Short mmCIF file of C-alpha atoms in Angstrom, two decimals:
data_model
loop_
_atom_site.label_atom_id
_atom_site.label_comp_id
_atom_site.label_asym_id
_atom_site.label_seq_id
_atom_site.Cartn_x
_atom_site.Cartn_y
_atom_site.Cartn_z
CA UNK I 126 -16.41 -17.73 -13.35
CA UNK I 127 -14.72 -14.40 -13.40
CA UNK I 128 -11.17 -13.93 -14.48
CA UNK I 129 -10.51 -10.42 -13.34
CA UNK I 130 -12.01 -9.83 -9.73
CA UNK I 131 -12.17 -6.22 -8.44
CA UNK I 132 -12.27 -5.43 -4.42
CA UNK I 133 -14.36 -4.10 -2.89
CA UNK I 134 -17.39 -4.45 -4.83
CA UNK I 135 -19.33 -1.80 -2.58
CA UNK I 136 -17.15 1.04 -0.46
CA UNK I 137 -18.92 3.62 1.59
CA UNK I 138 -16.08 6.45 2.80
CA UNK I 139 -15.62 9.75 3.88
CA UNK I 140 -13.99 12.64 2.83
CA UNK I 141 -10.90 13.10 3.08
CA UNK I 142 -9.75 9.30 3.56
CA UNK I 143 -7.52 7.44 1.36
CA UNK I 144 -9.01 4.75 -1.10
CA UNK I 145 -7.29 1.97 -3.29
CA UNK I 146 -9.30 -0.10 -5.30
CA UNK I 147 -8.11 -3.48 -6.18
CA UNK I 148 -7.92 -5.40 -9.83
CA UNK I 149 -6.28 -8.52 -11.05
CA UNK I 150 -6.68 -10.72 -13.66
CA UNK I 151 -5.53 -13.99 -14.48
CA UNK I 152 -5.82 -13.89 -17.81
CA UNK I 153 -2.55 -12.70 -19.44
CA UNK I 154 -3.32 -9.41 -20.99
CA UNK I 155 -1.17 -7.06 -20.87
CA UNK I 156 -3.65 -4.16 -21.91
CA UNK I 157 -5.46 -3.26 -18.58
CA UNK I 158 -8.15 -0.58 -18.06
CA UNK I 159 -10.14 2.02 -15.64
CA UNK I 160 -13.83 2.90 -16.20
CA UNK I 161 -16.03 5.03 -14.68
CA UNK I 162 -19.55 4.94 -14.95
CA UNK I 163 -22.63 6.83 -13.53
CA UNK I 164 -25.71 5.50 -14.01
CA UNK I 165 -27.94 6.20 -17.39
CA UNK I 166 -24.62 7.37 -18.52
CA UNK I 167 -21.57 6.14 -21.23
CA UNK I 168 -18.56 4.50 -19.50
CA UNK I 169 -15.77 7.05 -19.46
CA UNK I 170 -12.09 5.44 -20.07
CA UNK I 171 -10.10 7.41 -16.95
CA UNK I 172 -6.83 5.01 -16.95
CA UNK I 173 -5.03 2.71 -19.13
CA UNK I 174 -1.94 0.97 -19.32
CA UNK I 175 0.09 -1.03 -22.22
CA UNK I 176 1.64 -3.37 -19.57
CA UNK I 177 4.10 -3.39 -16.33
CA UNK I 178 5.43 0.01 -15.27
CA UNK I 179 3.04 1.84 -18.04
CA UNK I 180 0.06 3.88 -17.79
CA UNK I 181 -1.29 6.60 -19.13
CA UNK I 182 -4.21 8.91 -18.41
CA UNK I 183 -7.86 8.43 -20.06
CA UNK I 184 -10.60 10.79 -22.03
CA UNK I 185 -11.94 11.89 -18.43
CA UNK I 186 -9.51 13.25 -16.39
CA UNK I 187 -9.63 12.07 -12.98
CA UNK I 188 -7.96 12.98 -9.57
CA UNK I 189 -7.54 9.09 -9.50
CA UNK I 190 -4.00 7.53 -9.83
CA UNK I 191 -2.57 3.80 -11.04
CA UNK I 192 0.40 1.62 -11.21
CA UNK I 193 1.19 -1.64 -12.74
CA UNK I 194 4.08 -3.34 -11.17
CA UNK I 195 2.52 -6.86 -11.94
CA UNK I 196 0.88 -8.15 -15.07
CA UNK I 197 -1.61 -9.11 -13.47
CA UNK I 198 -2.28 -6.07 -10.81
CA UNK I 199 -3.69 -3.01 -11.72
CA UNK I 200 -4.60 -1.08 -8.39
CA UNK I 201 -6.42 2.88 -8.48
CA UNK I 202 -5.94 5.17 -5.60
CA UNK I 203 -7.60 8.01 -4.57
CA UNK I 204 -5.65 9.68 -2.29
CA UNK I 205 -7.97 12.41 -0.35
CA UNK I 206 -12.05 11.15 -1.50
CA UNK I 207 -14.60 13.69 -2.29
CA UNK I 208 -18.31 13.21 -2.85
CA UNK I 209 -17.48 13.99 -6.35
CA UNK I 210 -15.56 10.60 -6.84
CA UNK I 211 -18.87 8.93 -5.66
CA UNK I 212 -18.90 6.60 -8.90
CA UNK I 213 -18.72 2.91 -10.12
CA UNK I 214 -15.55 2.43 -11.16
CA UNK I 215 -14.91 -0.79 -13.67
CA UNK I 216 -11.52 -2.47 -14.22
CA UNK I 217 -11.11 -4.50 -17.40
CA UNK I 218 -8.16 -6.11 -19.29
CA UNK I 219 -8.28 -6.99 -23.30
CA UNK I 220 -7.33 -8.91 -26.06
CA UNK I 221 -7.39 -8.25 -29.89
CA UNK I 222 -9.40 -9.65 -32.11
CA UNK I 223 -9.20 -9.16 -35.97
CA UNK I 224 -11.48 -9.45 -38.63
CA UNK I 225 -9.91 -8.99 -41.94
CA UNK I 226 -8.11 -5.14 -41.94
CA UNK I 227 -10.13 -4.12 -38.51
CA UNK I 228 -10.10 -5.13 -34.89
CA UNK I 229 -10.52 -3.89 -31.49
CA UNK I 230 -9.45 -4.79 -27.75
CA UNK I 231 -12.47 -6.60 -26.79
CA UNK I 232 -12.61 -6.10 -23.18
CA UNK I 233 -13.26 -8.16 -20.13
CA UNK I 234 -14.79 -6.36 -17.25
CA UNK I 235 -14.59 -7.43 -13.73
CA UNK I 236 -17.82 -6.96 -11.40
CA UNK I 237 -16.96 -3.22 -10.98
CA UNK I 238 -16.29 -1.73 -7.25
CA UNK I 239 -19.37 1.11 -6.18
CA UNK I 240 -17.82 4.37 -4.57
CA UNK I 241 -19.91 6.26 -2.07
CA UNK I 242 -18.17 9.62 -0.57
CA UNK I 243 -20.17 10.96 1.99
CA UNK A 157 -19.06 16.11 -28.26
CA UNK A 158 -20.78 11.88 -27.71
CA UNK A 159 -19.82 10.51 -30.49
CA UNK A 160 -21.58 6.83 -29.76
CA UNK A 161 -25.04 7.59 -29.12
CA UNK A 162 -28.05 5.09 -27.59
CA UNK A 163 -30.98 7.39 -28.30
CA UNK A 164 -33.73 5.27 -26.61
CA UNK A 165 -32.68 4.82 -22.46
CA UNK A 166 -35.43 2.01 -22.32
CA UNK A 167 -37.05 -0.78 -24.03
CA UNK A 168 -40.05 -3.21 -22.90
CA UNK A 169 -40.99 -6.22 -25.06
CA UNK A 170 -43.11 -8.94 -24.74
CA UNK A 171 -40.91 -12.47 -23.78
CA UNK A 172 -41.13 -14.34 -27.42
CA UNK A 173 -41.50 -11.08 -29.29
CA UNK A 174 -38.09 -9.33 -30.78
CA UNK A 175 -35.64 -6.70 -29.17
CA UNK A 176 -34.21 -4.41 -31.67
CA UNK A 177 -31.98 -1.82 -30.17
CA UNK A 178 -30.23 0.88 -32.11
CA UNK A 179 -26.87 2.70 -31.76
CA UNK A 180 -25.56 5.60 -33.93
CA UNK A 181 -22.08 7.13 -34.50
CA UNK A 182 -20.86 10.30 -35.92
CA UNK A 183 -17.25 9.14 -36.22
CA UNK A 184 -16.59 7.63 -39.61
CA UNK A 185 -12.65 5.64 -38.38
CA UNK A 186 -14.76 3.52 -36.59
CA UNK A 187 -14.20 -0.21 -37.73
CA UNK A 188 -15.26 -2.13 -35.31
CA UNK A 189 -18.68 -2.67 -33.50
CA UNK A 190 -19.34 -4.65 -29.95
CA UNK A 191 -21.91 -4.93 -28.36
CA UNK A 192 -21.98 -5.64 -23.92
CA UNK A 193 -24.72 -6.38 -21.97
CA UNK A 194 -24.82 -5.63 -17.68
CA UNK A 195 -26.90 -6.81 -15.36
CA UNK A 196 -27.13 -4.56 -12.07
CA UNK A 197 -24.38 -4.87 -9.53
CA UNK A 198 -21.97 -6.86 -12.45
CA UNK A 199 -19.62 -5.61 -15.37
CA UNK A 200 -20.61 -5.16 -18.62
CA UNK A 201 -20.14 -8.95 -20.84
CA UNK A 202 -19.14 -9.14 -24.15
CA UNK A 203 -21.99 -10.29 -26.50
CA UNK A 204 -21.22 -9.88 -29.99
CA UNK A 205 -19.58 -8.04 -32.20
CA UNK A 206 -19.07 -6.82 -36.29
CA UNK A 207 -16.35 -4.97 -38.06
CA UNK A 208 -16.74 -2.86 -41.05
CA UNK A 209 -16.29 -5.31 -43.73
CA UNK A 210 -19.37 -7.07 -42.75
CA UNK A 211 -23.08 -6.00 -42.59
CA UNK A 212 -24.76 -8.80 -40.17
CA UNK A 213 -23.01 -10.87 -37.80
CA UNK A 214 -25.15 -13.51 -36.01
CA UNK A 215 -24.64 -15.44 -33.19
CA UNK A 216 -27.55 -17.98 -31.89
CA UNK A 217 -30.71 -15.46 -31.28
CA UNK A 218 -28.59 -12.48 -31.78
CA UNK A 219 -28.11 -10.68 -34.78
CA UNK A 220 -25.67 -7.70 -35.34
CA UNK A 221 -27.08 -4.93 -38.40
CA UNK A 222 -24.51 -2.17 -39.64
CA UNK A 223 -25.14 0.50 -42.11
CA UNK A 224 -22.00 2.06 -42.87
CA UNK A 225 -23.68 4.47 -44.76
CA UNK A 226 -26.20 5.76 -42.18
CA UNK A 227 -23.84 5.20 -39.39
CA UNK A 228 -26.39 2.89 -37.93
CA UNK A 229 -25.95 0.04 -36.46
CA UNK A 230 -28.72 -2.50 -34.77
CA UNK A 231 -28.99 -5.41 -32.08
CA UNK A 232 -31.64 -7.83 -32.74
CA UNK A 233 -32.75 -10.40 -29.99
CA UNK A 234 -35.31 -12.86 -31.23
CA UNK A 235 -36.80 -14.41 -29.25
CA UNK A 236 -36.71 -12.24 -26.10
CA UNK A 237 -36.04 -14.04 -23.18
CA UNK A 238 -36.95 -12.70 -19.54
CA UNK A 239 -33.10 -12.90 -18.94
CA UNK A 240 -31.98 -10.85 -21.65
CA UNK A 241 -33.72 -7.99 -19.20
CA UNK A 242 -29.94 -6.18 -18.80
CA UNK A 243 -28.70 -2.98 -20.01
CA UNK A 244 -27.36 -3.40 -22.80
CA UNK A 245 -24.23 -0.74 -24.36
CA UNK A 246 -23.08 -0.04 -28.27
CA UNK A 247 -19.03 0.12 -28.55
CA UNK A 248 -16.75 1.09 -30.87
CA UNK A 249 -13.61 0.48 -32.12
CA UNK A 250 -11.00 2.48 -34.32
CA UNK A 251 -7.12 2.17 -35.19
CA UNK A 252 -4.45 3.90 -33.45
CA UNK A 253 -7.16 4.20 -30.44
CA UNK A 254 -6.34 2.96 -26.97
CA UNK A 255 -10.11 2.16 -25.92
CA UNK A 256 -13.61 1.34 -26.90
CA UNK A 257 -15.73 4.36 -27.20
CA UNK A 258 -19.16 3.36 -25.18
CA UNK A 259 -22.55 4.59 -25.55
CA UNK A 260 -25.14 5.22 -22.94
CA UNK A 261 -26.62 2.08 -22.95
CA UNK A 262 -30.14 1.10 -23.60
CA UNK A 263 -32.38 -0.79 -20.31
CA UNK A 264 -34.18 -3.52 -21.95
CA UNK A 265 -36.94 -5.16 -19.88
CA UNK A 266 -38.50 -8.66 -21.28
CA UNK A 267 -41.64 -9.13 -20.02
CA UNK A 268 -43.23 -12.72 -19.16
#
């Protein structure tokens, strides 16, 4: 059972047109996340965000936008696609775990949504 | 400049037999070490993890290696299971850092 869902799961699209790709999570977490991934290839952080009403950009950059109004709601927007954007994109949210003087945000990833820009 | 790297893209083993897949890093904060495995068309899942004051970590039929001083670290599946066929991606973790750092990921295929 998944506790952060991401819509659509496949989008085909063309140029030009508006996207917004949906996350939520019902877990609590205030640290939420963007991903991009192509395949045979590392997952590239494009978008984070501490918690409501901040976010900041990732390593990649990305013509890509978020907000966080909601805990739990973490929606990305493209506003014009282009075949270039053709991607998956994966949404996750986190929580720390320590082991004695080191941790890390272990994430959870929702099902990812698939881009095609045509 | 990659500083997580999964040099081998693919891995077949024989069901029963053991996976060992390897991960290097070049970036000596790291402190923390996950492991996530992703079947097609799903996210990545957690599977197990190890932080630097620890050399294995185990965790049912997998077992975690790291070699701080190599900058090594290992994922050992035994015994292989037909559904352990996934890719499976090296992480890492250091302080002050927003994110994981991912590798490439590795495919593993079990076969029957």
């Amino acid at each position: 059972e998944a506790d952060i869902y991401q819509t659509p799961r496949y989008l085909v699209i063309g140029t030009g047109k508006k996207i917004t790709l949906e996350c939520s999570q019902t877990m609590g977490h205030d640290k939420m996340y963007w991903y991009q991934q192509d395949p045979g290839m590392e997952l590239h952080l494009i978008h984070y965000s501490y918690g409501v009403n901040s976010t900041e950009k990732g390593d990649l950059s990305s013509e890509s936008t978020v907000s966080r109004i909601r805990t739990e709601h973490f929606p990305l927007t493209l506003e014009s696609a282009r075949p270039s954007h053709t991607s998956q994109y994966l949404c996750a949210s986190s929580e720390y775990r320590t082991e004695g003087a080191a941790g890390a945000n272990v994430l959870t990833f929702g099902a990812g949504s698939r881009l095609t820009v045509l | 400049d990659q500083q997580v790297k999964q040099n081998s893209p693919s891995l077949s083993v024989q069901e029963g037999r053991i996976s060992i897949l390897n991960c290097d890093y070049t970036n000596s904060m790291f402190d923390y070490f996950l492991w996530y495995k992703k079947y097609p068309a799903e996210g990545p899942t957690f599977l197990i993890s190890i932080s630097s004051i620890k050399d294995k970590n185990e965790d049912g039929r997998f077992t975690v290696f790291l070699n701080k001083s190599a900058k090594h670290l290992s994922l050992h599946i035994v015994p292989s299971q037909p559904g352990d066929s996934a890719v499976y991606f090296c992480a890492a973790s250091q302080p002050g850092r927003r994110a994981l750092t991912f590798g490439s990921g590795t495919r593993l295929q079990v076969q029957p």
